[in-house]
XYZ file of C-alpha atoms in Angstrom:
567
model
C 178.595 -9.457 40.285
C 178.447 -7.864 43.592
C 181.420 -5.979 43.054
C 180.252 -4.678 40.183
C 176.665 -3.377 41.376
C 179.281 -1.480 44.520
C 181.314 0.197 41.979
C 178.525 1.219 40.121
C 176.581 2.129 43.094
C 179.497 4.356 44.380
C 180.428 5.808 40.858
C 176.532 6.446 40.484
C 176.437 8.291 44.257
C 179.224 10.670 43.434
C 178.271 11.759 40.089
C 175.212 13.208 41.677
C 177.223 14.386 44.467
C 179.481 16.093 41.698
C 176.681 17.515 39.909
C 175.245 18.923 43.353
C 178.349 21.051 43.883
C 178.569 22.355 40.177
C 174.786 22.856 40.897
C 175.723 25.262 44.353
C 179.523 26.663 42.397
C 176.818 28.149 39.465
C 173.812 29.293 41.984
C 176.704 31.196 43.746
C 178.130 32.258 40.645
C 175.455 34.073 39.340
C 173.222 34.989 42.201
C 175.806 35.375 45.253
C 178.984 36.848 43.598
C 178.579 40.866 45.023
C 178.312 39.342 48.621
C 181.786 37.498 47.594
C 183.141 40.341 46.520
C 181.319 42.459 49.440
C 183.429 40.253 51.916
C 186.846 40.243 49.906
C 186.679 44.282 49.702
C 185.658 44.814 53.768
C 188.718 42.741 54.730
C 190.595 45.442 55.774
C 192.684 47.068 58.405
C 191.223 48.249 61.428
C 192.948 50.437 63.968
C 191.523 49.970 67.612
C 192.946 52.971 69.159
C 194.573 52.023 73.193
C 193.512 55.628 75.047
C 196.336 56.480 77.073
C 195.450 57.618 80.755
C 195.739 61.117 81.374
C 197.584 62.720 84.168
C 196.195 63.689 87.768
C 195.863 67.056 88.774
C 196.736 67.280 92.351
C 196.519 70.196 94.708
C 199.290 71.762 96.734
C 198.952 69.211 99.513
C 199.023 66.189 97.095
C 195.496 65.615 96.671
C 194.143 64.252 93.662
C 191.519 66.628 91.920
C 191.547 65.198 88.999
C 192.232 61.306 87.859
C 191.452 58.572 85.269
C 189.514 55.441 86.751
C 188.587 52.665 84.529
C 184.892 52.605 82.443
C 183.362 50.122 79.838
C 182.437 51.331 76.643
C 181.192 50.820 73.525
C 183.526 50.957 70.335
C 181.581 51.243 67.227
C 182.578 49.808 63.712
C 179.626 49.819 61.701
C 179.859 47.979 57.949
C 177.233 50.045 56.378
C 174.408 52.216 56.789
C 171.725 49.610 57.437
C 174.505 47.663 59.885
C 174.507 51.455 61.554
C 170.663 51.691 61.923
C 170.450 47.786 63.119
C 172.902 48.977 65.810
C 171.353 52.148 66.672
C 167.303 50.177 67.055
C 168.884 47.224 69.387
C 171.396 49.564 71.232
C 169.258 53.197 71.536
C 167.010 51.151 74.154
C 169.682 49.785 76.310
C 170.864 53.148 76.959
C 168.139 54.742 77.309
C 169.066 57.477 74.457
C 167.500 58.629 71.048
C 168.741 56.019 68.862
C 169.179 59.456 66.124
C 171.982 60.028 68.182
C 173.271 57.049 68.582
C 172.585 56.546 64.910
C 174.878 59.473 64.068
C 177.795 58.363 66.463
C 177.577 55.087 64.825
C 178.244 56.308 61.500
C 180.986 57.564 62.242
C 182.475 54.455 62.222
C 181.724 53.627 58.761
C 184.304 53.491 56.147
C 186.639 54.752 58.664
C 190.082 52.737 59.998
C 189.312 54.211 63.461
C 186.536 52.382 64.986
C 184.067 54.797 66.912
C 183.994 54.936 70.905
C 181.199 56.377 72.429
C 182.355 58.261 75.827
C 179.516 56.705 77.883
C 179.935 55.391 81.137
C 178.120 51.677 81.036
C 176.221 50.817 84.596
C 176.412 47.181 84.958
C 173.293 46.384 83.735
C 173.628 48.149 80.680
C 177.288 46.348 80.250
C 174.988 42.911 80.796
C 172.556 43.380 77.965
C 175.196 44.524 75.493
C 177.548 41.583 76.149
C 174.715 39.524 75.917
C 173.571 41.446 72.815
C 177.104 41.182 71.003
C 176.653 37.345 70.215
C 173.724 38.509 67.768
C 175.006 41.880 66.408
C 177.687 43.065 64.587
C 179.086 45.994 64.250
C 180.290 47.044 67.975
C 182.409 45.861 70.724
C 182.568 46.226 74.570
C 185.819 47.937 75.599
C 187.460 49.088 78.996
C 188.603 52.522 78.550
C 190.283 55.272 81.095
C 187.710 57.820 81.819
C 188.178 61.151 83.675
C 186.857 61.338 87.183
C 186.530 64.433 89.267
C 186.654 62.758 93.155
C 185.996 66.499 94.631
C 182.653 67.043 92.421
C 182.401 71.296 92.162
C 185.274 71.973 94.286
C 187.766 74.136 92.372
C 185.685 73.312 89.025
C 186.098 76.256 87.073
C 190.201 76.288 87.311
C 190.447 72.274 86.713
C 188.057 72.777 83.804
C 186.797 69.246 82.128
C 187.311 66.661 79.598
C 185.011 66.003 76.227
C 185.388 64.684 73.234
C 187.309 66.895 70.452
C 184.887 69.094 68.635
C 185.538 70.421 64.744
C 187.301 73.371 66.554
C 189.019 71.595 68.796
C 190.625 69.723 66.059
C 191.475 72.722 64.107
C 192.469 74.583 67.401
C 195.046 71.303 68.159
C 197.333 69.684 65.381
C 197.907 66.835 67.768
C 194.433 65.511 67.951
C 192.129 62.661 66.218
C 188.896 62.374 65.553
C 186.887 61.228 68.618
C 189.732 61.826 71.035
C 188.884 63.284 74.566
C 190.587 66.626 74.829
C 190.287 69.307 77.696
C 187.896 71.581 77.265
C 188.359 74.443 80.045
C 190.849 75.412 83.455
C 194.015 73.290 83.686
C 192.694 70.893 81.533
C 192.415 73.106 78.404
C 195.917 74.769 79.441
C 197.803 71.883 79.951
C 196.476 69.553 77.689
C 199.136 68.497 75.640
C 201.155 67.290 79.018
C 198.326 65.280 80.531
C 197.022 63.975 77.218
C 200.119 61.392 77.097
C 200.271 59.320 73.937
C 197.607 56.421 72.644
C 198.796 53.100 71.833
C 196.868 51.157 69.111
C 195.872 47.461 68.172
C 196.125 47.105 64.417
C 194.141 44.246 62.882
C 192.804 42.725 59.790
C 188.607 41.854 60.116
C 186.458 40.897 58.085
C 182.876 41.903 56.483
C 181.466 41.153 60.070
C 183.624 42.748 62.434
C 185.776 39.616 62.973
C 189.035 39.766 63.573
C 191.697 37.339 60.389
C 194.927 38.660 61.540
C 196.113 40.311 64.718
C 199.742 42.691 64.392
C 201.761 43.933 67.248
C 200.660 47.403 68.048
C 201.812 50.083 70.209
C 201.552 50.546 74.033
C 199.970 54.026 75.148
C 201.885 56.225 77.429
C 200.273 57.993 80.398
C 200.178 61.716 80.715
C 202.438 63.456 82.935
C 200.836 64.443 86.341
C 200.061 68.195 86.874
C 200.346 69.688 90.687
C 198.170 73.246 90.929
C 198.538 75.646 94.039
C 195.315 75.713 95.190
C 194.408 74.185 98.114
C 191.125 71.630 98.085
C 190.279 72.362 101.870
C 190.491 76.277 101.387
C 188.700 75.746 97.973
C 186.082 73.973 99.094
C 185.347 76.318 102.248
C 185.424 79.225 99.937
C 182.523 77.005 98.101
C 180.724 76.763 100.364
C 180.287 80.262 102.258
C 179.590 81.555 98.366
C 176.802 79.685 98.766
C 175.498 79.297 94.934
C 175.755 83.503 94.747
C 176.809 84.851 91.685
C 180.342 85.784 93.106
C 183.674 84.763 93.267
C 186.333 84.264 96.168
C 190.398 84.993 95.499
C 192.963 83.903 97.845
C 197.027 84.628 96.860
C 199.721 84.004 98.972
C 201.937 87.838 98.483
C 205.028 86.727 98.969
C 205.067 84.127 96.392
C 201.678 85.087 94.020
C 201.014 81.407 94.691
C 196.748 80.879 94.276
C 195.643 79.433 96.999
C 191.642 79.652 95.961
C 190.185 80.876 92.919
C 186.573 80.297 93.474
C 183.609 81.267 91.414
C 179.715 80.916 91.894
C 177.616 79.007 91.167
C 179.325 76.111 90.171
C 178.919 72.791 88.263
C 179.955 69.552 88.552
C 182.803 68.495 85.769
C 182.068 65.011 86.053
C 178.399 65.328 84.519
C 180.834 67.050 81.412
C 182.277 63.829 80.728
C 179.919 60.977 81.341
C 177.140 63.163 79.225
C 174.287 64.739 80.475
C 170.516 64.249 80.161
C 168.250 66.993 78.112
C 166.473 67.708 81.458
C 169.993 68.320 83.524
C 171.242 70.598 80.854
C 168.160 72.741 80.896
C 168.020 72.878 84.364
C 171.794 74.076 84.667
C 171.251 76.579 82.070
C 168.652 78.161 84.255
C 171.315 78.925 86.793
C 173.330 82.059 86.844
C 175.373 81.192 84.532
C 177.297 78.626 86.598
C 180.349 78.216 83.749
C 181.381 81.867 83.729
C 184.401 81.988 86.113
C 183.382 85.368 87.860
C 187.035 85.127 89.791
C 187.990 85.806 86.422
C 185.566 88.661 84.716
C 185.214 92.204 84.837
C 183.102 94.438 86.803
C 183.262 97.860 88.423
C 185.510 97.265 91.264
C 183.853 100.367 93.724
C 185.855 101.645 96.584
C 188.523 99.293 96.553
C 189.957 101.431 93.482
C 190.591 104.051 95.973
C 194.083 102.106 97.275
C 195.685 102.639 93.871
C 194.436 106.426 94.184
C 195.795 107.102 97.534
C 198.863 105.923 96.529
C 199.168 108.322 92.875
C 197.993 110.766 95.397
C 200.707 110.914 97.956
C 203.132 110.028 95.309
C 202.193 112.797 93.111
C 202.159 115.577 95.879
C 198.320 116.626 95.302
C 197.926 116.056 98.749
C 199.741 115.485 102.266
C 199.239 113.141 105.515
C 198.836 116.217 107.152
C 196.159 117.929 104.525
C 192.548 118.287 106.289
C 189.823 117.834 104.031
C 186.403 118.711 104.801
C 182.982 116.454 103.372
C 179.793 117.809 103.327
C 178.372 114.744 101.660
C 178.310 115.857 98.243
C 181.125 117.977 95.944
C 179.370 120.203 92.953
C 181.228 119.883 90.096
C 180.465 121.717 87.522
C 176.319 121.797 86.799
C 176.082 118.143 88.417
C 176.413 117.332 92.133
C 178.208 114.187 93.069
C 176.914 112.968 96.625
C 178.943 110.946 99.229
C 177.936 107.417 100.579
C 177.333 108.467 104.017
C 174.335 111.235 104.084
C 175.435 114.162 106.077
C 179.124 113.686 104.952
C 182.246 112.568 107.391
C 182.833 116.175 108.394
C 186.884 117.192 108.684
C 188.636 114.401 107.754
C 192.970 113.770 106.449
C 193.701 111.137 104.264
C 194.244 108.376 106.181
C 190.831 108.058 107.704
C 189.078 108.622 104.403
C 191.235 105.534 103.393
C 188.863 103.998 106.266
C 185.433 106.143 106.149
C 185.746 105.580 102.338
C 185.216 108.880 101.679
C 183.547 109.677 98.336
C 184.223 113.496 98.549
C 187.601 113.217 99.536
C 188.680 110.935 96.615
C 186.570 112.975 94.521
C 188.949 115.781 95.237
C 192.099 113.952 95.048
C 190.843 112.084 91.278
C 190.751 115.524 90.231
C 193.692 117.158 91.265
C 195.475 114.022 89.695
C 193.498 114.041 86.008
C 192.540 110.797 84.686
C 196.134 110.439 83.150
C 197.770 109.680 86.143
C 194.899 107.776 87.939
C 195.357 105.682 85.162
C 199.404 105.310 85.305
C 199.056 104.171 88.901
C 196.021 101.642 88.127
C 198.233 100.148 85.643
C 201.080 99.865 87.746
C 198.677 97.808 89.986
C 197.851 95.415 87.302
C 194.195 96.298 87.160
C 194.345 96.061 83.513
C 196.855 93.549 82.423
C 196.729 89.686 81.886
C 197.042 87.911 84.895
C 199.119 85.146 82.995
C 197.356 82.236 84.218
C 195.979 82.306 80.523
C 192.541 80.056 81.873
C 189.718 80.595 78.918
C 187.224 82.989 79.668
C 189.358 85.388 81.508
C 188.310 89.353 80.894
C 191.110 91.882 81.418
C 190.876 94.644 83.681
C 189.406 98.366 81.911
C 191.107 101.632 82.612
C 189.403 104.337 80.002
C 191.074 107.293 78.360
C 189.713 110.075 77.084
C 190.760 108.810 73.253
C 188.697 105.812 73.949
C 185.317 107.574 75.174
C 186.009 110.102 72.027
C 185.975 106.768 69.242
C 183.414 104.408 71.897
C 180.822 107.368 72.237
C 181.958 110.655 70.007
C 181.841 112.605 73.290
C 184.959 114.667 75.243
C 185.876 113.505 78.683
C 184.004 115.384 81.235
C 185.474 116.252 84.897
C 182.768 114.071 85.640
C 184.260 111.110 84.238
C 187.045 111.857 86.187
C 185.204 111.582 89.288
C 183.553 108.698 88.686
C 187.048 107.058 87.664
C 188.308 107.791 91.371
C 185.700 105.678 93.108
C 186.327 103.028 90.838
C 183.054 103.415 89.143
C 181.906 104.901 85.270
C 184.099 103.197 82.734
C 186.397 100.823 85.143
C 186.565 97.616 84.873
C 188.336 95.087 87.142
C 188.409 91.272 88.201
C 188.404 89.706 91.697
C 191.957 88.580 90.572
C 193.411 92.014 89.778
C 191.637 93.726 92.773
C 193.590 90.558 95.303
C 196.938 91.065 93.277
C 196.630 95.053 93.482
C 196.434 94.804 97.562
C 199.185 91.881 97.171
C 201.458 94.510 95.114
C 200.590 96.927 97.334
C 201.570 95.246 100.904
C 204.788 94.047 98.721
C 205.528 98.270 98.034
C 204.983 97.654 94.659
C 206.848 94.464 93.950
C 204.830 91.268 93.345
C 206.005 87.288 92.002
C 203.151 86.817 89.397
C 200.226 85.219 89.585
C 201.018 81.399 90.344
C 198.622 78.352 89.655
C 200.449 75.643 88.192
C 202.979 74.608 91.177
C 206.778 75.384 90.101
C 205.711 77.816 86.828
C 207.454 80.881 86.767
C 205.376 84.279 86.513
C 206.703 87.870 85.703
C 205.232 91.253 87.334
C 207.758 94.195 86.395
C 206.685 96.396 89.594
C 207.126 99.739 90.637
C 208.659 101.295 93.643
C 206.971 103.935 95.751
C 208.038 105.678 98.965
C 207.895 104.026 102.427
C 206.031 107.133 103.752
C 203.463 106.344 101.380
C 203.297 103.116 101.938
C 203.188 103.685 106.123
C 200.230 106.192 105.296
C 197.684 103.841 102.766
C 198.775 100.898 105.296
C 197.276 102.644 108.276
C 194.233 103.601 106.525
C 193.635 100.192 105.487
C 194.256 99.208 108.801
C 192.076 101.825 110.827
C 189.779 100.607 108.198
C 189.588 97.318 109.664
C 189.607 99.089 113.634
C 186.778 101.936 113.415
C 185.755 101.959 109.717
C 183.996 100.403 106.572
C 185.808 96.855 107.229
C 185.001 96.098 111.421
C 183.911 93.115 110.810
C 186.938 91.795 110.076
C 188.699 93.203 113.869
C 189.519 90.053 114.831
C 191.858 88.872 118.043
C 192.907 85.569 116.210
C 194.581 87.712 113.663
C 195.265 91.275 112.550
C 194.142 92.487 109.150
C 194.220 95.793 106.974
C 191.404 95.900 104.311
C 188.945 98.104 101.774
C 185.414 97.412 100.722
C 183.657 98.586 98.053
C 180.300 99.264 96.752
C 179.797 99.233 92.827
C 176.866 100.930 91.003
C 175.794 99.020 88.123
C 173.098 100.681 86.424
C 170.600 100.164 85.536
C 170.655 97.282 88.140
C 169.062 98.554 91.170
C 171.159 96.778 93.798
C 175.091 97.265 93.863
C 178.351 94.861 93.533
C 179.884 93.823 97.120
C 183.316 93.747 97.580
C 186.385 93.483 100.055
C 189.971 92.647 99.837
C 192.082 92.170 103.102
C 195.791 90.774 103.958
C 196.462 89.600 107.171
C 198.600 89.740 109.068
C 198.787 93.349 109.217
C 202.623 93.455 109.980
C 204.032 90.169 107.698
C 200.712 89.407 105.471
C 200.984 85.732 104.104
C 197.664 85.892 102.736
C 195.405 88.283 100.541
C 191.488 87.788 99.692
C 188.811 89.622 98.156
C 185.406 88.364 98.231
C 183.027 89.590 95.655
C 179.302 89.020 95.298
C 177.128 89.970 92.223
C 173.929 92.566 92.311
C 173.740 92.213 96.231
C 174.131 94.987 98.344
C 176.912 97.220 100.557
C 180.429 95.768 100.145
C 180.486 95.487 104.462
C 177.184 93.802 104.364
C 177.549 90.850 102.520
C 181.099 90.533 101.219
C 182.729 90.865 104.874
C 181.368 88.404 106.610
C 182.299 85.756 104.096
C 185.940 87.447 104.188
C 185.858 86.949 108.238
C 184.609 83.493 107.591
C 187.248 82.657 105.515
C 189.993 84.011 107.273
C 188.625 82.663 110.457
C 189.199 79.417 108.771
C 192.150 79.941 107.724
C 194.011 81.341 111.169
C 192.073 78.306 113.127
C 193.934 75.601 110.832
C 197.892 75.924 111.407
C 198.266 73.399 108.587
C 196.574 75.707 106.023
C 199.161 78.167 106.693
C 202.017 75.623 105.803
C 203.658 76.316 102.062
């Protein structure tokens, strides 16, 4: 009997154990069966992309300017919408950001095989509360990622350029590129992109409704960039920085004999890393109030003022409109026509031959010499100079040079050329336009008699120039000039006894601005020159004044340090 009561105690127990569980099988049934189906459909294949590193930028000496150090970061792959704006509420607050935009990087994640990473540097204790925060909520992971670091801060910032994350553009722009990939974005970065970039690997996995990962397949293993070595020097680069001193100007330095840049500075500057690791509301509006700190002035156009005069005195003597021997005489102004064109010493220089109004700067006598030539052939000889071509480093931004013609000013303004214009053209004022980069390589050209390599930035890159050839007694003639220049005229400050130097400044109207461009370019030394600079500073004053001195600085510098003057 006591078997029986068992059996039919144990028979009894699991037919309401059996009812139970057809019970729960008809509950889910009917009431559960989307969230079934929910989880069969977002099993699917995810794609965690492996960034590869991207190449260094080094300068000349070996110097890394530009490198990837490893950051944590978050990787987004949000289910749904409301899985997006759960994420964005817990995660917003951590990092201290709007969670609208973290809402809308989040959703970018949805629906899509490549999960999301936000390019956000973590501090540690934002790294804490999300790894503490990922045991609660799906939807994101904590990742180690290569992220670009600038070790030099501003120093040579607008030719390495920065890193950001691919825009709409930038995707069209580049064939290469995903979604959400970091791509450069200006300087060698932009340029060379496609070298540095290298090639992502990728973990490809199966996960679930919930983020978590069924089924893990063997992927690919990213390969690093190739490194990039640029001519510049960081020490010269950052001295040049420095004596700019936040100006609106720019510093050039070229080695002649080889066109090899050895500082293309521009101010104010920036700091590149702020580019990548994102920037605060407050930052941005308080760079934008600068003077326009991410145009690369080395690089733009402006009236280049006296130091247009070399490429005149050379047409000149070439030309035969004048002699070494021809004495000119300034009274401090030359009528022409119904107008009256002044000089820019009051009084004028007096009796004066060509080579010493190379170093007075003599409006009057170039004056007379840009009209005896014509516009025509100031133009031919400007050209020949580079002043208006590419310089080849193709950086972004970059303005060419300007050298008008009278069919230009006819379809710009539906006026004729005046004589006028002509006179204004052979000061290097009116319609002219050059950079601090042409005006260096138009004094390298010239100390080369009109051979030149190329502009050089990216170490072992070929550059082309075609050149012209003009006579040694021409070239004997403009080089004393320039070098008397530096001895008794416009450019003393640079007389020197560490070095020798030849040199023209140059002071550029820019109406209706009241106070002028400052300029100078120099080579030194005077007999071999290994290096050429011009020094240009924005709306400032007399090209002697405030251009020179950071010029003498420089070179200074440069002449103290015998392992600057290694190549």
């Amino acid at each position: 009997m006591r078997i029986r009561r068992r059996e039919f105690l144990s028979i009894g127990f699991l037919g309401i154990l059996w009812a139970a569980l057809n019970y729960r099988l008809i509950s889910l049934a009917m009431f559960s069966g989307n969230e079934f189906k929910q989880v069969t459909i977002d099993s699917t294949t995810r794609i965690f992309p492996i960034p590869a590193p991207r190449g260094k930028i080094f300068d000349r000496k070996g110097l890394p300017m530009a490198y990837d150090s490893s950051a944590h970061a978050i990787m987004f792959m949000a289910r749904d919408d409301k899985n997006a704006i759960e994420l964005a509420d817990n995660i917003s607050p951590i990092l201290n950001e709007d969670s609208t935009k973290i809402y809308d990087a989040i959703k970018k994640s949805i629906g899509n095989p490549y999960p999301y990473i936000l390019h956000e540097k973590l501090d540690t204790k934002q790294y804490l509360s999300l790894s503490e925060l990922t045991f609660r909520q799906r939807g994101f992971r904590l990742i180690e990622i290569p992220m670009r670091n600038y070790p030099l801060k501003n120093v040579g910032c607008h030719a390495i350029g920065y890193v950001g994350e691919a825009s709409e553009s930038d995707l069209k722009r580049f064939p290469y590129l995903h979604p959400n990939q970091m791509v450069g974005k200006t300087g060698v970065e932009l340029i060379k992109d496609k070298e540095l970039r290298g090639q992502d690997g990728a973990d490809i996995t199966i996960v679930d409704a919930f983020g978590n990962i069924q089924k893990r397949f063997q992927g690919t293993k990213p390969i690093p960039g190739e490194n990039i070595k640029i001519n510049i020097d960081s020490d010269l680069q950052e001295y040049a920085q420095k004596l700019l001193n936040e100006r609106p100007g720019a510093l050039v330095a070229l080695d002649p004999r080889s066109g090899e840049i050895l500082t293309l500075a521009s101010s104010p500057d920036f700091d590149p890393n702020k580019m990548v690791y994102g920037m605060s509301q407050k930052d941005w509006n308080k760079l934008l109030k600068e003077d326009h700190p991410f145009i690369n002035r080395a690089l733009s156009a402006f009236p280049p003022g006296s130091t247009f005069k070399i490429a005149v005195s050379v047409a000149a003597l070439e030309e035969g409109v004048t002699t070494p021997e021809e004495l000119f005489y300034c009274p401090g102004y030359l009528k022409v026509g119904n107008h009256t064109f002044y000089c820019w010493l009051p009084g004028g220089h007096g009796h004066l031959h060509i080579e010493r109004a190379i170093a007075q700067s003599c409006d009057v006598v170039f004056y007379t010499l840009g009209l005896r030539l014509g516009p025509e052939k100031i133009r031919y000889y400007a050209n020949k100079f580079g002043l208006d071509l590419p310089s080849g480093l193709e950086l972004p931004g970059e303005e060419n040079g300007f050298l008008p013609t009278k069919e230009w000013k006819e379809k710009k303004f539906n006026d004729v050329w005046y004589d006028g214009d002509t006179v204004n053209m052979s000061i290097g004022q009116g319609f002219v336009r050059t950079t601090p980069l042409d005006v260096a390589r138009m004094m390298s050209i010239f100390v080369n008699k009109g051979s030149f390599a190329g502009c050089k930035l990216i170490s072992g890159e070929d550059a082309s120039y075609e050149g012209f050839k003009f006579s040694e007694k021409t070239y004997e003639v403009v080089r004393e000039g320039l070098r008397k220049a530096v001895l008794e005229g416009t450019a003393m400050i640079l007389n020197s006894d560490k070095y020798s130097a030849i040199a023209k400044t140059g002071t550029a109207e820019d109406p209706p601005r009241k106070k002028p461009h400052s300029w100078i370019v120099v080579a030194a030394p005077y007999d071999a020159p290994e290096i050429v600079v011009c020094v240009f500073f924005e709306h400032i004053g007399e090209g002697a004044s405030f251009s020179g001195p950071v010029a003498k600085s420089y070179l200074d510098y440069y002449f103290s340090n015998p392992s600057l003057r290694e190549r």
